[in-house]
Tab-separated table of C-alpha atoms and ligand atoms in Angstrom:
chain	number	residue	atom	x	y	z
A	18	MET	CA	0.004	0.023	-0.021
A	19	GLU	CA	2.850	2.369	0.882
A	20	ASP	CA	4.529	1.605	-2.384
A	21	LEU	CA	1.330	2.481	-4.220
A	22	TRP	CA	1.085	5.779	-2.343
A	23	ARG	CA	4.678	6.625	-3.101
A	24	ALA	CA	4.203	5.962	-6.804
A	25	TYR	CA	1.058	8.147	-6.762
A	26	TYR	CA	2.871	10.938	-4.866
A	27	ALA	CA	5.844	10.891	-7.352
A	28	ALA	CA	3.367	10.987	-10.253
A	29	ILE	CA	1.459	14.060	-9.043
A	30	PHE	CA	4.517	15.976	-7.785
A	31	ASN	CA	4.617	19.247	-9.771
A	32	PRO	CA	8.159	20.623	-9.943
A	33	ALA	CA	6.926	23.961	-11.257
A	34	ARG	CA	5.043	24.519	-7.966
A	35	THR	CA	7.658	23.403	-5.543
A	36	ASN	CA	8.597	25.839	-2.881
A	37	VAL	CA	11.110	24.084	-0.617
A	38	ASP	CA	10.921	26.624	2.199
A	39	LEU	CA	7.157	26.327	2.378
A	40	LEU	CA	7.449	22.513	2.132
A	41	LEU	CA	9.775	22.523	5.221
A	42	GLN	CA	7.488	24.908	7.099
A	43	HIS	CA	4.415	22.702	6.652
A	44	MET	CA	6.195	19.396	7.000
A	45	PRO	CA	8.793	19.802	9.701
A	46	ALA	CA	11.554	17.282	9.341
A	47	ARG	CA	10.871	15.634	12.680
A	48	ARG	CA	7.539	14.312	11.322
A	49	TRP	CA	9.043	12.899	8.145
A	50	SER	CA	9.719	9.492	9.743
A	51	ASN	CA	5.934	8.927	9.714
A	52	LEU	CA	5.461	9.785	6.068
A	53	PRO	CA	5.871	7.065	3.541
A	54	GLU	CA	6.646	9.721	0.813
A	55	ALA	CA	9.396	11.355	2.935
A	56	GLN	CA	12.178	9.350	1.291
A	57	LEU	CA	11.080	10.694	-2.106
A	58	ILE	CA	10.887	14.314	-1.160
A	59	GLN	CA	14.583	15.115	-1.138
A	60	GLU	CA	15.143	13.566	-4.524
A	61	LEU	CA	12.016	15.173	-6.100
A	62	ALA	CA	12.899	18.596	-4.648
A	63	PHE	CA	16.463	18.258	-5.865
A	64	GLU	CA	15.243	17.522	-9.456
A	65	SER	CA	12.559	20.150	-9.460
A	66	GLY	CA	14.635	22.820	-11.141
A	67	SER	CA	15.746	20.802	-14.031
A	68	ARG	CA	12.269	19.201	-14.440
A	69	GLU	CA	10.719	22.668	-14.499
A	70	ARG	CA	13.163	23.826	-17.146
A	71	GLY	CA	12.143	20.738	-19.206
A	72	MET	CA	8.463	21.674	-18.837
A	73	ILE	CA	9.181	25.200	-20.169
A	74	GLN	CA	11.172	23.823	-23.110
A	75	LYS	CA	8.252	21.575	-24.075
A	76	LYS	CA	5.909	24.610	-24.489
A	77	PRO	CA	4.606	24.848	-28.057
A	78	ILE	CA	6.782	27.065	-30.104
A	79	SER	CA	5.237	30.051	-31.959
A	80	ALA	CA	6.499	32.986	-33.994
A	81	ALA	CA	3.767	35.197	-32.515
A	82	GLU	CA	6.107	36.876	-30.116
A	83	PHE	CA	8.398	37.974	-32.977
A	84	ILE	CA	5.580	39.797	-34.759
A	85	PRO	CA	5.463	43.569	-34.025
A	86	GLU	CA	2.053	44.824	-33.143
A	87	GLY	CA	0.415	46.951	-35.839
A	88	ALA	CA	3.115	46.020	-38.372
A	89	THR	CA	2.711	46.765	-42.087
A	90	LEU	CA	3.849	44.313	-44.751
A	91	PRO	CA	7.337	45.950	-45.159
A	92	VAL	CA	7.774	45.847	-41.360
A	93	LEU	CA	6.742	42.165	-41.236
A	94	ARG	CA	9.164	41.454	-44.082
A	95	GLU	CA	11.969	42.931	-42.052
A	96	ALA	CA	10.886	41.396	-38.739
A	97	VAL	CA	10.749	37.892	-40.032
A	98	GLN	CA	14.574	37.946	-40.356
A	99	ALA	CA	14.872	38.008	-36.602
A	100	CYS	CA	12.534	35.045	-35.994
A	101	ARG	CA	13.922	32.318	-33.802
A	102	ALA	CA	10.685	30.480	-33.023
A	103	CYS	CA	11.967	27.263	-34.455
A	104	GLU	CA	15.396	25.887	-35.406
A	105	LEU	CA	15.039	26.387	-39.165
A	106	TRP	CA	16.708	29.827	-39.239
A	107	GLU	CA	19.959	28.317	-38.064
A	108	CYS	CA	21.027	26.764	-41.408
A	109	ALA	CA	19.036	28.913	-43.851
A	110	THR	CA	20.471	31.930	-45.634
A	111	GLN	CA	17.524	34.155	-44.811
A	112	ALA	CA	13.759	34.159	-44.293
A	113	VAL	CA	11.643	34.469	-47.409
A	114	PHE	CA	8.572	36.641	-47.040
A	115	GLY	CA	5.621	36.911	-49.438
A	116	GLU	CA	5.444	39.146	-52.453
A	117	GLY	CA	2.571	40.982	-54.156
A	118	PRO	CA	0.214	43.827	-53.672
A	119	ALA	CA	-1.832	44.361	-50.572
A	120	GLY	CA	-5.407	43.965	-51.727
A	121	ALA	CA	-4.593	41.217	-54.288
A	122	GLY	CA	-7.722	39.213	-54.988
A	123	ILE	CA	-5.847	35.900	-54.779
A	124	ALA	CA	-3.191	34.809	-52.287
A	125	PHE	CA	-1.240	31.717	-53.187
A	126	VAL	CA	0.271	29.855	-50.302
A	127	GLY	CA	3.095	27.397	-51.064
A	128	GLU	CA	5.234	25.256	-48.818
A	129	GLN	CA	8.610	26.734	-47.896
A	130	PRO	CA	11.574	28.352	-49.735
A	131	GLY	CA	13.649	26.029	-51.883
A	132	ASP	CA	17.331	26.269	-52.652
A	133	ASN	CA	16.951	29.183	-55.129
A	134	GLU	CA	14.478	31.059	-52.954
A	135	ASP	CA	16.764	30.715	-49.888
A	136	ARG	CA	19.640	32.268	-51.848
A	137	GLU	CA	17.610	35.028	-53.547
A	138	GLY	CA	15.236	35.815	-50.644
A	139	ARG	CA	12.143	35.808	-52.854
A	140	PRO	CA	9.314	33.265	-53.135
A	141	PHE	CA	8.818	31.007	-56.156
A	142	VAL	CA	11.853	31.944	-58.151
A	143	GLY	CA	13.163	28.363	-58.791
A	144	PRO	CA	11.899	25.785	-61.371
A	145	ALA	CA	8.606	25.358	-59.475
A	146	GLY	CA	8.165	29.118	-59.606
A	147	GLN	CA	8.687	29.179	-63.366
A	148	LEU	CA	6.042	26.510	-63.814
A	149	PHE	CA	3.790	28.451	-61.500
A	150	ASP	CA	4.178	31.573	-63.620
A	151	MET	CA	3.354	29.608	-66.742
A	152	ALA	CA	0.203	28.237	-65.130
A	153	LEU	CA	-0.776	31.726	-63.949
A	154	ALA	CA	-0.420	33.041	-67.526
A	155	ASP	CA	-2.464	30.107	-68.874
A	156	ALA	CA	-5.120	30.963	-66.342
A	157	GLY	CA	-5.148	34.677	-67.417
A	158	LEU	CA	-3.211	36.016	-64.487
A	159	SER	CA	0.267	37.364	-63.906
A	160	ARG	CA	2.565	37.488	-60.894
A	161	PRO	CA	2.191	41.256	-60.172
A	162	GLU	CA	-1.585	40.771	-59.818
A	163	VAL	CA	-1.417	38.099	-57.152
A	164	TYR	CA	0.115	37.596	-53.721
A	165	VAL	CA	2.453	34.728	-53.326
A	166	THR	CA	3.839	33.431	-50.030
A	167	GLY	CA	4.688	30.289	-48.162
A	168	ALA	CA	3.590	28.419	-45.061
A	169	VAL	CA	7.138	28.251	-43.635
A	170	ARG	CA	9.697	31.081	-44.027
A	171	HIS	CA	13.030	29.329	-43.733
A	172	PHE	CA	14.448	26.586	-46.008
A	173	ARG	CA	14.549	23.161	-44.418
A	174	PHE	CA	17.052	20.876	-46.097
A	175	GLU	CA	19.671	18.184	-45.549
A	176	GLU	CA	23.090	18.395	-47.121
A	177	ARG	CA	24.137	15.626	-49.495
A	178	GLY	CA	27.640	16.466	-50.737
A	179	LYS	CA	27.382	19.867	-52.201
A	180	ARG	CA	23.632	19.702	-52.690
A	181	ARG	CA	20.999	20.895	-50.322
A	182	ILE	CA	18.038	18.583	-50.506
A	183	HIS	CA	14.623	19.861	-49.552
A	184	LYS	CA	13.038	18.334	-46.461
A	185	THR	CA	9.345	18.806	-45.666
A	186	ALA	CA	8.781	20.960	-42.616
A	187	SER	CA	7.457	19.152	-39.609
A	188	ARG	CA	3.977	19.905	-38.166
A	189	ALA	CA	5.552	21.733	-35.236
A	190	GLN	CA	7.565	23.991	-37.632
A	191	VAL	CA	4.478	24.704	-39.700
A	192	ALA	CA	2.542	25.583	-36.558
A	193	ALA	CA	5.383	27.700	-35.246
A	194	CYS	CA	5.528	29.717	-38.473
A	195	GLN	CA	1.793	30.093	-38.936
A	196	PRO	CA	1.529	33.461	-37.193
A	197	TRP	CA	3.567	35.024	-39.998
A	198	LEU	CA	1.035	33.820	-42.529
A	199	GLU	CA	-1.816	34.989	-40.477
A	200	ALA	CA	-0.346	38.434	-39.949
A	201	GLU	CA	0.535	38.721	-43.624
A	202	LEU	CA	-2.851	37.725	-44.941
A	203	ALA	CA	-4.548	40.006	-42.519
A	204	LEU	CA	-2.927	42.851	-44.358
A	205	VAL	CA	-3.349	41.499	-47.892
A	206	ARG	CA	-6.991	40.619	-47.322
A	207	PRO	CA	-7.362	38.260	-50.295
A	208	LYS	CA	-10.801	37.276	-51.621
A	209	VAL	CA	-9.544	33.693	-52.018
A	210	ILE	CA	-6.537	31.777	-50.625
A	211	VAL	CA	-5.122	29.070	-52.847
A	212	CYS	CA	-3.325	26.459	-50.797
A	213	MET	CA	-0.703	24.729	-52.956
A	214	GLY	CA	0.163	21.370	-51.355
A	215	ASN	CA	-0.294	19.796	-48.003
A	216	THR	CA	1.955	22.059	-45.992
A	217	ALA	CA	-0.096	25.147	-47.048
A	218	VAL	CA	-3.326	23.270	-46.306
A	219	LEU	CA	-2.033	22.426	-42.822
A	220	SER	CA	-1.106	26.038	-42.107
A	221	VAL	CA	-4.280	27.625	-43.456
A	222	ILE	CA	-6.870	25.032	-42.502
A	223	GLY	CA	-5.143	23.484	-39.593
A	224	ARG	CA	-5.639	19.771	-40.594
A	225	GLY	CA	-4.481	17.411	-43.298
A	226	VAL	CA	-6.821	16.621	-46.157
A	227	ARG	CA	-7.098	14.068	-48.984
A	228	LEU	CA	-5.665	16.646	-51.320
A	229	MET	CA	-6.639	15.045	-54.583
A	230	GLU	CA	-10.224	14.567	-53.432
A	231	GLU	CA	-10.721	17.989	-51.969
A	232	ARG	CA	-8.869	20.050	-54.518
A	233	GLY	CA	-10.412	22.414	-57.039
A	234	THR	CA	-13.490	23.742	-55.263
A	235	VAL	CA	-13.709	26.960	-53.272
A	236	ASN	CA	-14.808	26.274	-49.689
A	237	PRO	CA	-16.314	29.094	-47.606
A	238	HIS	CA	-14.021	30.859	-45.256
A	239	ARG	CA	-15.608	33.337	-42.808
A	240	SER	CA	-12.827	35.813	-42.928
A	241	ALA	CA	-11.216	35.511	-46.349
A	242	GLY	CA	-13.907	34.842	-48.823
A	243	GLY	CA	-12.858	31.330	-49.649
A	244	VAL	CA	-10.120	28.723	-49.686
A	245	LEU	CA	-9.245	26.535	-52.621
A	246	ILE	CA	-6.883	23.555	-52.351
A	247	THR	CA	-4.675	22.453	-55.237
A	248	VAL	CA	-1.334	20.717	-55.817
A	249	HIS	CA	2.086	22.317	-55.413
A	250	PRO	CA	3.807	23.080	-58.706
A	251	GLY	CA	6.842	21.144	-57.440
A	252	PHE	CA	4.635	18.035	-57.470
A	253	LEU	CA	4.077	18.455	-61.212
A	254	LEU	CA	7.852	18.817	-61.750
A	255	ARG	CA	8.525	15.594	-60.041
A	256	MET	CA	6.126	13.515	-62.124
A	257	PRO	CA	8.148	11.155	-64.383
A	258	ASP	CA	5.295	10.393	-66.854
A	259	GLU	CA	5.060	13.206	-69.309
A	260	LYS	CA	1.524	12.433	-70.379
A	261	ARG	CA	0.301	12.419	-66.786
A	262	LYS	CA	2.319	15.582	-66.043
A	263	ALA	CA	0.555	17.320	-68.973
A	264	SER	CA	-2.876	16.367	-67.760
A	265	GLU	CA	-2.087	17.321	-64.108
A	266	TYR	CA	-0.775	20.623	-65.328
A	267	GLU	CA	-4.147	21.278	-67.036
A	268	ARG	CA	-5.963	20.498	-63.820
A	269	PHE	CA	-3.663	22.859	-61.960
A	270	VAL	CA	-4.470	25.676	-64.492
A	271	GLU	CA	-8.224	24.873	-64.082
A	272	ASP	CA	-7.861	25.168	-60.286
A	273	ILE	CA	-6.313	28.616	-60.688
A	274	LYS	CA	-9.088	29.631	-63.114
A	275	THR	CA	-11.637	28.572	-60.563
A	276	ALA	CA	-10.013	30.745	-57.890
A	277	ARG	CA	-9.828	33.662	-60.331
A	278	THR	CA	-13.572	33.391	-61.225
A	279	PHE	CA	-14.379	33.219	-57.516
A	280	ALA	CA	-12.252	36.285	-56.723
A	281	GLU	CA	-13.738	38.210	-59.634
A	282	ALA	CA	-17.288	37.475	-58.457
A	283	GLN	CA	-16.580	38.786	-54.980
A	284	ARG	CA	-17.897	42.351	-55.098
A	285	THR	CA	-17.395	43.348	-51.488
A	286	PRO	CA	-14.046	43.282	-49.910
A	287	PRO	CA	-13.542	40.393	-47.462
A	288	LEU	CA	-13.698	40.963	-43.782
A	289	PRO	CA	-10.347	41.437	-42.010
A	290	TYR	CA	-8.525	38.241	-42.441
A	291	ARG	CA	-8.198	35.778	-39.593
A	292	LEU	CA	-7.268	32.117	-39.924
A	293	ASP	CA	-10.322	30.527	-38.507
A	294	ARG	CA	-9.955	26.823	-38.719
A	295	ALA	CA	-13.297	25.947	-37.283
A	296	SER	CA	-15.056	28.034	-39.896
A	297	THR	CA	-13.208	26.454	-42.808
A	298	ALA	CA	-15.544	23.987	-44.482
A	299	LYS	CA	-14.253	20.567	-45.320
B	318	SF4	S1	10.700	28.889	-40.094
B	318	SF4	FE1	9.192	30.367	-39.452
B	318	SF4	S2	8.964	29.989	-37.201
B	318	SF4	FE2	10.851	28.961	-37.834
B	318	SF4	S3	12.421	30.460	-37.457
B	318	SF4	FE3	11.784	30.687	-39.567
B	318	SF4	S4	10.235	32.316	-39.564
B	318	SF4	FE4	10.490	31.615	-37.466
């Protein structure tokens, strides 16, 4: 029975609320011989500092504290360079912020900077960006008309020889970086957000989806008009089968046209943008 009690006591011991002076005051040492948990107290109290630090380190990470209040887009662009909310800044050259006019009808959200974007500091400038520009043109749009950004601001990669190979950002890194997207889109106020790929979906909608099943239609979004899911242009680039690549490219262009039609039909400006996951229809 005493073993059971000791196990229970150790399990509920909260190192963050340990005040050794108060403990000694309320439990004078002379009474400790009657307490089955007494032999545990010294050890638990001794470890409380390091256990408390561990608890603090496990707190969810977020970029929110790096975002200046009332910032404009240029201020956000500068501020993101100082973000240390996750470890991705350590190896990247720089953070890559979005580009495009505030008030753009469509905001495209991609994944994270690639090798070219990391070096140049601009979104979608590599091969996937070139394909994206081509698809935009085929959908009757051009880059200066739209806003283009990413779910994660620093390049995640692993080195293989002289090459830096892209690695998908973890859920924790996407969540940490999400406040930048939220702050940015609050200023752009797009009529429709186009999520290109799973990482963008995760950041904007807050859950994974069956992308190929849910792509291509605009779902309501209380604060931003609508959200449309489609593939990432990098996915098209990686397709080995040329025939399939061509047909997937056509679908990608159709998805962009759907977003364009939706944005053009929105007469009233959207409400101030807020990522509201609960209000995003499946
Ligand atoms: S990836 Fe995002 S959250 Fe992580 S350090 Fe860079 S800007 Fe901050």
